[in-house]
Amino acid sequence: NMDLEDDTTVLTTLKSFNSFISRSQPPQPLPECSGYGGSLQSTYERSMGLLEAAERVNSKNKYFQLDQEKKQMELSHKRARLELEKAASDNARDFKNEVEKNQDLLGRIKRLEERESEASRNLEEQVEANRALRKNLEGLTKKLEERDTRLNTANQTISSLKDEVRVLTQKIQNQDSTLTSQTLEKEELQEQLDLQRRKYQEVSQLCKNLQAAQSSCSEHVIKIKELERRLALQEQDFSIVKNVKSEVARVPDLEKELKRLREENALLRESRENCSLLKEEVEGLRRKLERTEKTIEDLVNMELEKEVKGSVTEKPEDLSREVIQIQQREITLKEQNYTLNSRVRSTERLLSELNSELSQQHSKTLEEQKKREAQDSLVRRLQKRVLLLTKERDGMRSILESYDSELASTEYSPQLNKRVREAEDMLQKIQSHNVEMEVCAQKHIPQGFFSGGESTRGGGGVYNTLSNQSQFLSVCMSFRQKIEDLEAERQRLEEQNNILEMRLERHNLQGDYDPVKTRVLHFKMNPTAVAKQQRQQEMESLQEEVTRLRELVRSLQDGGAQDDGSILTPNLSLSLPPSKEVLDLRKQMESSELKNQRLKEVFQKKIQEFRTVCYVLTGYQIDITTTNQYRLTSVYAEHMDDSLASSPGGGSMHLMETEFSKTLGEMVDLHLHHQKSIPAFLSAVTLDLFSRQTTV
Amino acid sequence: MTSTLKGITLKGSAEIVAEFFSFGINSILYQRGIYPPETFSRVTHYDMSLQVTTDVKLKNYLTNVVSQLKEWLCECTVQKLVLVITCLETNEVLERWQFDIECDKSAKESSAPREKSLKTIQEEIRSVIRQITASVTFLPLLETPCAFDLLVYTDKDLVVPDKWEESGPQIINQSEEVRLRSFTTSIHKVNSMVAYKRADSV
């Protein structure tokens, strides 16, 4: 690029130079055209041309220099290029070599990686195989151990079974003995049972007697209670009778008291009369008192004068006696005075009371007179109202009857409404009539009212002639009252109507109906009937089952007392389903029976094995003939009957005499009597027999 | 049915009402548990899912009653249909579903179809059945085994058909009544109500 740039600058300079040169040529003709004025100019131009030529020469020199430089540079460039190309080619070759090497190396790396992966896979497989092998090993070791343990247990079981065999044989013997003893016990118990049954029958008879006695006792008790009740009632009656008697005894006393009280009453009445008489006496006595007091005073004065006149010669004792007598007289007179005063006061009190009563009675009579007058007026008004109402009622009744006769259904409300409307129309008519009447009255009252035929309207025809204002007003009042009554009745009827409508609605909701118009039907075979039938059937079947079960239970209870289970168990098994317990027990029994059987088989086998082993090893077959008696038969016996007998007794074995043992008298002497060893004897016998056999 | 025609005739109205009773009775039996729910299967009608029994005996009984009811509806002689639920142990009436039927007798004479859209009628029926389903919230539980019966209140002068017999109204002692929705086909109007035995009086 640097070369190119240099070339371009060179080329551009060349271009510019060429252009300059081309430019510089046209301006040459210019100096020819100019005149004098152009001599300076021409010289200037010549100088300028020379300068320019110089410059051109310089530039040409420069150009040639540059050219040369350029050529040199080009040469150097070429050399450099060649060198570079060589270097480049060398580099390319090196690069190619390197690339090939790289690829080789990469290939190798890949192969090595593959090998590595394979090796790792192999490793893993090996490890897994190792693990599996180890597991196998462990399993095998476990199995070995298990087998060892099993072997040990088997050995143990064999030894235990041998012991068991021995034990079982002993047990069998024991059981045989117990069996015999139990049969004996059973016989004894049966005898006892018979005794007990007899006793039970006697006891049951006694029980029945007791029950009869108890029932009679209870009856007696009931009778006793009844009698006691009757006694109690009688005692009550007796006490009542006593009270009545006492009361009756009191009756004469009461009668006497009555008489006495009546007499007292009569006396009191008489005394009352006497009182009045006494009052009169009192007045008379008062007057007498006054007179007597006056006379007393006169007497006293007279006596005093007399005594004064004639008492000069009298002694003081006479005086004192007279004074005393006077004092006594004074006292008595004072007493009389007091009594009279008290009587007077009492009579005055009575008088005042009577006066007050009189005044009250007067006021009461006045009031009653007023009331009577008011009530008379009321009565008159009410009579008039009654007349009006009766006529209204007749009218209403006729209307009601007409309605009742017309309609037979129970729809009253429209009728009532119609009636109400008619009543209202009546009311309005009456009111309007009323208003007219009032207007007429107001018009005619100042003129002196006299009505003729204007009042002959209105329902009922009551208002025929009116002559007085008060009468007119009373009629108005009656009209208003009638209106109020009708309104009240209308409201009452409306309320009744509402209540009846509500009741009707309620009954309709509940399902009520009019039997005259409506009928209620349903399907014969409806689900309720079907369900009821089914229920009935279920009930009957359940009841039957219940009675059957009860009979069973009763029979069971009776049967249990008699211990005749064998007769009833077939019934039980037929009718009752076996319960769970029974099934479980049966299963248990079966399983235990199986076990027993198996055990027996095993024992038999073992026993047989043992006996054969003994026979083979020792050479003698040992059989049990009867209890505590063993028979030994040798392997090498010449006859089937040749046998020895022995029995354990008293702690050691005794050998019994048999026909065969008689033939072995020498050996018996030697081994049993002298050596006292049974095995030696037996072995001697076998040797002897063996020798005999082989020889024979 | 009547969807192809422009209006509702007497016969069509009777069919609609009978169909409503059939589905309504099935719904009540399912809701109140008179029959076990596994004996019911779901069907779609009136644009809602309803439960209908699959028990053969019950189906026969219902078809018998509903077909007879359709006849009576055409003659306009039926006044009420009552579903009575009785307790089997005590023979007491526990619940009473009463449907009052008001028939416009003028439809018998004129025989011109009335203008009422089937859709409106179905909407009304739907709301009634929904209300029946919702009534379960206030009705007392039926804990004892129960059986049901269908009673029909007819005019007195009607001839009693073969398999039917007269019965009592089976009114509940001390009951509470609730009025439910009603629907009308413009010829027949059906009012529904339910009466149940007061719980404290049991």
PDB file of C-alpha atoms in Angstrom, chain A residues 449-580:
ATOM      1  CA  PHE A 449    -141.130  27.230  62.455  1.00  0.00           C
ATOM      2  CA  PHE A 450    -143.927  25.130  61.103  1.00  0.00           C
ATOM      3  CA  SER A 451    -142.938  22.300  58.737  1.00  0.00           C
ATOM      4  CA  GLY A 452    -145.272  20.377  56.605  1.00  0.00           C
ATOM      5  CA  GLY A 453    -144.418  17.821  54.146  1.00  0.00           C
ATOM      6  CA  GLU A 454    -140.679  18.575  53.833  1.00  0.00           C
ATOM      7  CA  SER A 455    -139.738  16.008  56.349  1.00  0.00           C
ATOM      8  CA  THR A 456    -141.482  13.019  54.870  1.00  0.00           C
ATOM      9  CA  ARG A 457    -138.328  11.546  53.367  1.00  0.00           C
ATOM     10  CA  GLY A 458    -135.718   9.099  54.728  1.00  0.00           C
ATOM     11  CA  GLY A 459    -135.714   5.448  55.410  1.00  0.00           C
ATOM     12  CA  GLY A 460    -138.058   4.066  57.954  1.00  0.00           C
ATOM     13  CA  GLY A 461    -140.520   6.993  57.739  1.00  0.00           C
ATOM     14  CA  VAL A 462    -139.729   8.236  61.246  1.00  0.00           C
ATOM     15  CA  TYR A 463    -139.522  11.969  60.556  1.00  0.00           C
ATOM     16  CA  ASN A 464    -143.036  12.865  59.672  1.00  0.00           C
ATOM     17  CA  THR A 465    -143.832  16.159  61.422  1.00  0.00           C
ATOM     18  CA  LEU A 466    -141.374  18.403  63.283  1.00  0.00           C
ATOM     19  CA  SER A 467    -142.747  21.222  65.298  1.00  0.00           C
ATOM     20  CA  ASN A 468    -139.972  22.021  67.782  1.00  0.00           C
ATOM     21  CA  GLN A 469    -136.323  22.916  67.426  1.00  0.00           C
ATOM     22  CA  SER A 470    -135.343  20.590  70.290  1.00  0.00           C
ATOM     23  CA  GLN A 471    -137.087  17.674  68.631  1.00  0.00           C
ATOM     24  CA  PHE A 472    -135.226  18.418  65.374  1.00  0.00           C
ATOM     25  CA  LEU A 473    -131.910  18.517  67.190  1.00  0.00           C
ATOM     26  CA  SER A 474    -132.624  15.281  68.964  1.00  0.00           C
ATOM     27  CA  VAL A 475    -133.393  13.676  65.616  1.00  0.00           C
ATOM     28  CA  CYS A 476    -130.058  14.947  64.313  1.00  0.00           C
ATOM     29  CA  MET A 477    -128.330  13.474  67.295  1.00  0.00           C
ATOM     30  CA  SER A 478    -130.038  10.185  66.706  1.00  0.00           C
ATOM     31  CA  PHE A 479    -128.935  10.257  63.063  1.00  0.00           C
ATOM     32  CA  ARG A 480    -125.333  10.838  64.071  1.00  0.00           C
ATOM     33  CA  GLN A 481    -125.482   8.046  66.573  1.00  0.00           C
ATOM     34  CA  LYS A 482    -126.918   5.763  63.943  1.00  0.00           C
ATOM     35  CA  ILE A 483    -124.096   6.643  61.592  1.00  0.00           C
ATOM     36  CA  GLU A 484    -121.501   5.882  64.250  1.00  0.00           C
ATOM     37  CA  ASP A 485    -123.138   2.574  65.028  1.00  0.00           C
ATOM     38  CA  LEU A 486    -123.197   1.598  61.395  1.00  0.00           C
ATOM     39  CA  GLU A 487    -119.542   2.525  60.997  1.00  0.00           C
ATOM     40  CA  ALA A 488    -118.629   0.447  64.018  1.00  0.00           C
ATOM     41  CA  GLU A 489    -120.573  -2.475  62.700  1.00  0.00           C
ATOM     42  CA  ARG A 490    -118.965  -2.133  59.311  1.00  0.00           C
ATOM     43  CA  GLN A 491    -115.509  -2.234  60.855  1.00  0.00           C
ATOM     44  CA  ARG A 492    -116.431  -5.227  62.914  1.00  0.00           C
ATOM     45  CA  LEU A 493    -117.759  -7.002  59.872  1.00  0.00           C
ATOM     46  CA  GLU A 494    -114.602  -6.147  57.935  1.00  0.00           C
ATOM     47  CA  GLU A 495    -112.449  -7.600  60.684  1.00  0.00           C
ATOM     48  CA  GLN A 496    -114.574 -10.705  60.786  1.00  0.00           C
ATOM     49  CA  ASN A 497    -114.270 -10.945  57.049  1.00  0.00           C
ATOM     50  CA  ASN A 498    -110.476 -10.738  57.224  1.00  0.00           C
ATOM     51  CA  ILE A 499    -110.323 -13.331  59.950  1.00  0.00           C
ATOM     52  CA  LEU A 500    -112.549 -15.696  57.985  1.00  0.00           C
ATOM     53  CA  GLU A 501    -110.492 -15.186  54.859  1.00  0.00           C
ATOM     54  CA  MET A 502    -107.302 -15.961  56.737  1.00  0.00           C
ATOM     55  CA  ARG A 503    -108.835 -19.047  58.225  1.00  0.00           C
ATOM     56  CA  LEU A 504    -110.010 -20.191  54.834  1.00  0.00           C
ATOM     57  CA  GLU A 505    -106.548 -19.654  53.383  1.00  0.00           C
ATOM     58  CA  ARG A 506    -104.967 -21.529  56.245  1.00  0.00           C
ATOM     59  CA  HIS A 507    -107.318 -24.420  55.859  1.00  0.00           C
ATOM     60  CA  ASN A 508    -106.715 -24.449  52.156  1.00  0.00           C
ATOM     61  CA  LEU A 509    -102.971 -24.602  52.760  1.00  0.00           C
ATOM     62  CA  GLN A 510    -103.414 -27.418  55.214  1.00  0.00           C
ATOM     63  CA  GLY A 511    -105.389 -29.363  52.678  1.00  0.00           C
ATOM     64  CA  ASP A 512    -108.949 -28.949  53.838  1.00  0.00           C
ATOM     65  CA  TYR A 513    -111.721 -29.447  51.331  1.00  0.00           C
ATOM     66  CA  ASP A 514    -115.476 -29.147  50.996  1.00  0.00           C
ATOM     67  CA  PRO A 515    -116.859 -32.693  51.012  1.00  0.00           C
ATOM     68  CA  VAL A 516    -119.908 -31.513  49.099  1.00  0.00           C
ATOM     69  CA  LYS A 517    -117.922 -30.457  46.083  1.00  0.00           C
ATOM     70  CA  THR A 518    -114.621 -32.336  46.274  1.00  0.00           C
ATOM     71  CA  ARG A 519    -113.443 -35.901  46.597  1.00  0.00           C
ATOM     72  CA  VAL A 520    -109.972 -37.211  47.449  1.00  0.00           C
ATOM     73  CA  LEU A 521    -108.703 -40.173  45.430  1.00  0.00           C
ATOM     74  CA  HIS A 522    -105.575 -42.225  45.477  1.00  0.00           C
ATOM     75  CA  PHE A 523    -104.156 -45.271  43.719  1.00  0.00           C
ATOM     76  CA  LYS A 524    -104.973 -48.530  45.431  1.00  0.00           C
ATOM     77  CA  MET A 525    -101.508 -50.033  45.103  1.00  0.00           C
ATOM     78  CA  ASN A 526     -99.671 -46.953  46.313  1.00  0.00           C
ATOM     79  CA  PRO A 527     -96.182 -47.117  47.793  1.00  0.00           C
ATOM     80  CA  THR A 528     -97.346 -46.374  51.321  1.00  0.00           C
ATOM     81  CA  ALA A 529     -99.822 -49.249  51.283  1.00  0.00           C
ATOM     82  CA  VAL A 530     -97.202 -51.557  49.813  1.00  0.00           C
ATOM     83  CA  ALA A 531     -94.645 -50.497  52.429  1.00  0.00           C
ATOM     84  CA  LYS A 532     -97.163 -51.018  55.219  1.00  0.00           C
ATOM     85  CA  GLN A 533     -97.960 -54.494  53.937  1.00  0.00           C
ATOM     86  CA  GLN A 534     -94.306 -55.387  53.794  1.00  0.00           C
ATOM     87  CA  ARG A 535     -93.807 -54.090  57.267  1.00  0.00           C
ATOM     88  CA  GLN A 536     -96.743 -56.137  58.510  1.00  0.00           C
ATOM     89  CA  GLN A 537     -95.316 -59.267  56.959  1.00  0.00           C
ATOM     90  CA  GLU A 538     -91.906 -58.573  58.426  1.00  0.00           C
ATOM     91  CA  MET A 539     -93.448 -58.084  61.839  1.00  0.00           C
ATOM     92  CA  GLU A 540     -95.347 -61.350  61.627  1.00  0.00           C
ATOM     93  CA  SER A 541     -92.317 -63.311  60.550  1.00  0.00           C
ATOM     94  CA  LEU A 542     -90.238 -61.708  63.307  1.00  0.00           C
ATOM     95  CA  GLN A 543     -92.875 -62.584  65.888  1.00  0.00           C
ATOM     96  CA  GLU A 544     -92.973 -66.180  64.741  1.00  0.00           C
ATOM     97  CA  GLU A 545     -89.228 -66.409  65.004  1.00  0.00           C
ATOM     98  CA  VAL A 546     -89.354 -64.852  68.460  1.00  0.00           C
ATOM     99  CA  THR A 547     -91.891 -67.382  69.724  1.00  0.00           C
ATOM    100  CA  ARG A 548     -89.882 -70.221  68.255  1.00  0.00           C
ATOM    101  CA  LEU A 549     -86.695 -68.993  69.902  1.00  0.00           C
ATOM    102  CA  ARG A 550     -88.475 -68.589  73.214  1.00  0.00           C
ATOM    103  CA  GLU A 551     -89.677 -72.169  73.079  1.00  0.00           C
ATOM    104  CA  LEU A 552     -86.163 -73.321  72.300  1.00  0.00           C
ATOM    105  CA  VAL A 553     -84.765 -71.378  75.210  1.00  0.00           C
ATOM    106  CA  ARG A 554     -87.358 -72.798  77.555  1.00  0.00           C
ATOM    107  CA  SER A 555     -86.650 -76.320  76.385  1.00  0.00           C
ATOM    108  CA  LEU A 556     -82.934 -75.707  76.838  1.00  0.00           C
ATOM    109  CA  GLN A 557     -83.428 -74.450  80.355  1.00  0.00           C
ATOM    110  CA  ASP A 558     -85.548 -77.475  81.272  1.00  0.00           C
ATOM    111  CA  GLY A 559     -83.202 -79.847  79.549  1.00  0.00           C
ATOM    112  CA  GLY A 560     -80.148 -78.404  81.296  1.00  0.00           C
ATOM    113  CA  ALA A 561     -81.517 -79.343  84.714  1.00  0.00           C
ATOM    114  CA  GLN A 562     -82.011 -82.963  83.725  1.00  0.00           C
ATOM    115  CA  ASP A 563     -78.592 -83.394  82.116  1.00  0.00           C
ATOM    116  CA  ASP A 564     -80.000 -85.071  79.059  1.00  0.00           C
ATOM    117  CA  GLY A 565     -77.813 -83.151  76.714  1.00  0.00           C
ATOM    118  CA  SER A 566     -77.443 -86.027  74.324  1.00  0.00           C
ATOM    119  CA  ILE A 567     -81.132 -85.946  73.429  1.00  0.00           C
ATOM    120  CA  LEU A 568     -81.254 -82.232  72.812  1.00  0.00           C
ATOM    121  CA  THR A 569     -77.986 -81.579  71.026  1.00  0.00           C
ATOM    122  CA  PRO A 570     -79.308 -82.939  67.727  1.00  0.00           C
ATOM    123  CA  ASN A 571     -82.164 -80.430  68.010  1.00  0.00           C
ATOM    124  CA  LEU A 572     -79.704 -77.698  68.753  1.00  0.00           C
ATOM    125  CA  SER A 573     -77.514 -78.525  65.881  1.00  0.00           C
ATOM    126  CA  LEU A 574     -80.524 -78.497  63.560  1.00  0.00           C
ATOM    127  CA  SER A 575     -82.137 -75.285  64.650  1.00  0.00           C
ATOM    128  CA  LEU A 576     -79.419 -73.005  65.978  1.00  0.00           C
ATOM    129  CA  PRO A 577     -76.614 -71.942  63.713  1.00  0.00           C
ATOM    130  CA  PRO A 578     -73.236 -72.791  65.209  1.00  0.00           C
ATOM    131  CA  SER A 579     -71.721 -69.830  66.987  1.00  0.00           C
ATOM    132  CA  LYS A 580     -68.262 -68.559  66.424  1.00  0.00           C
TER     133      LYS A 580
END
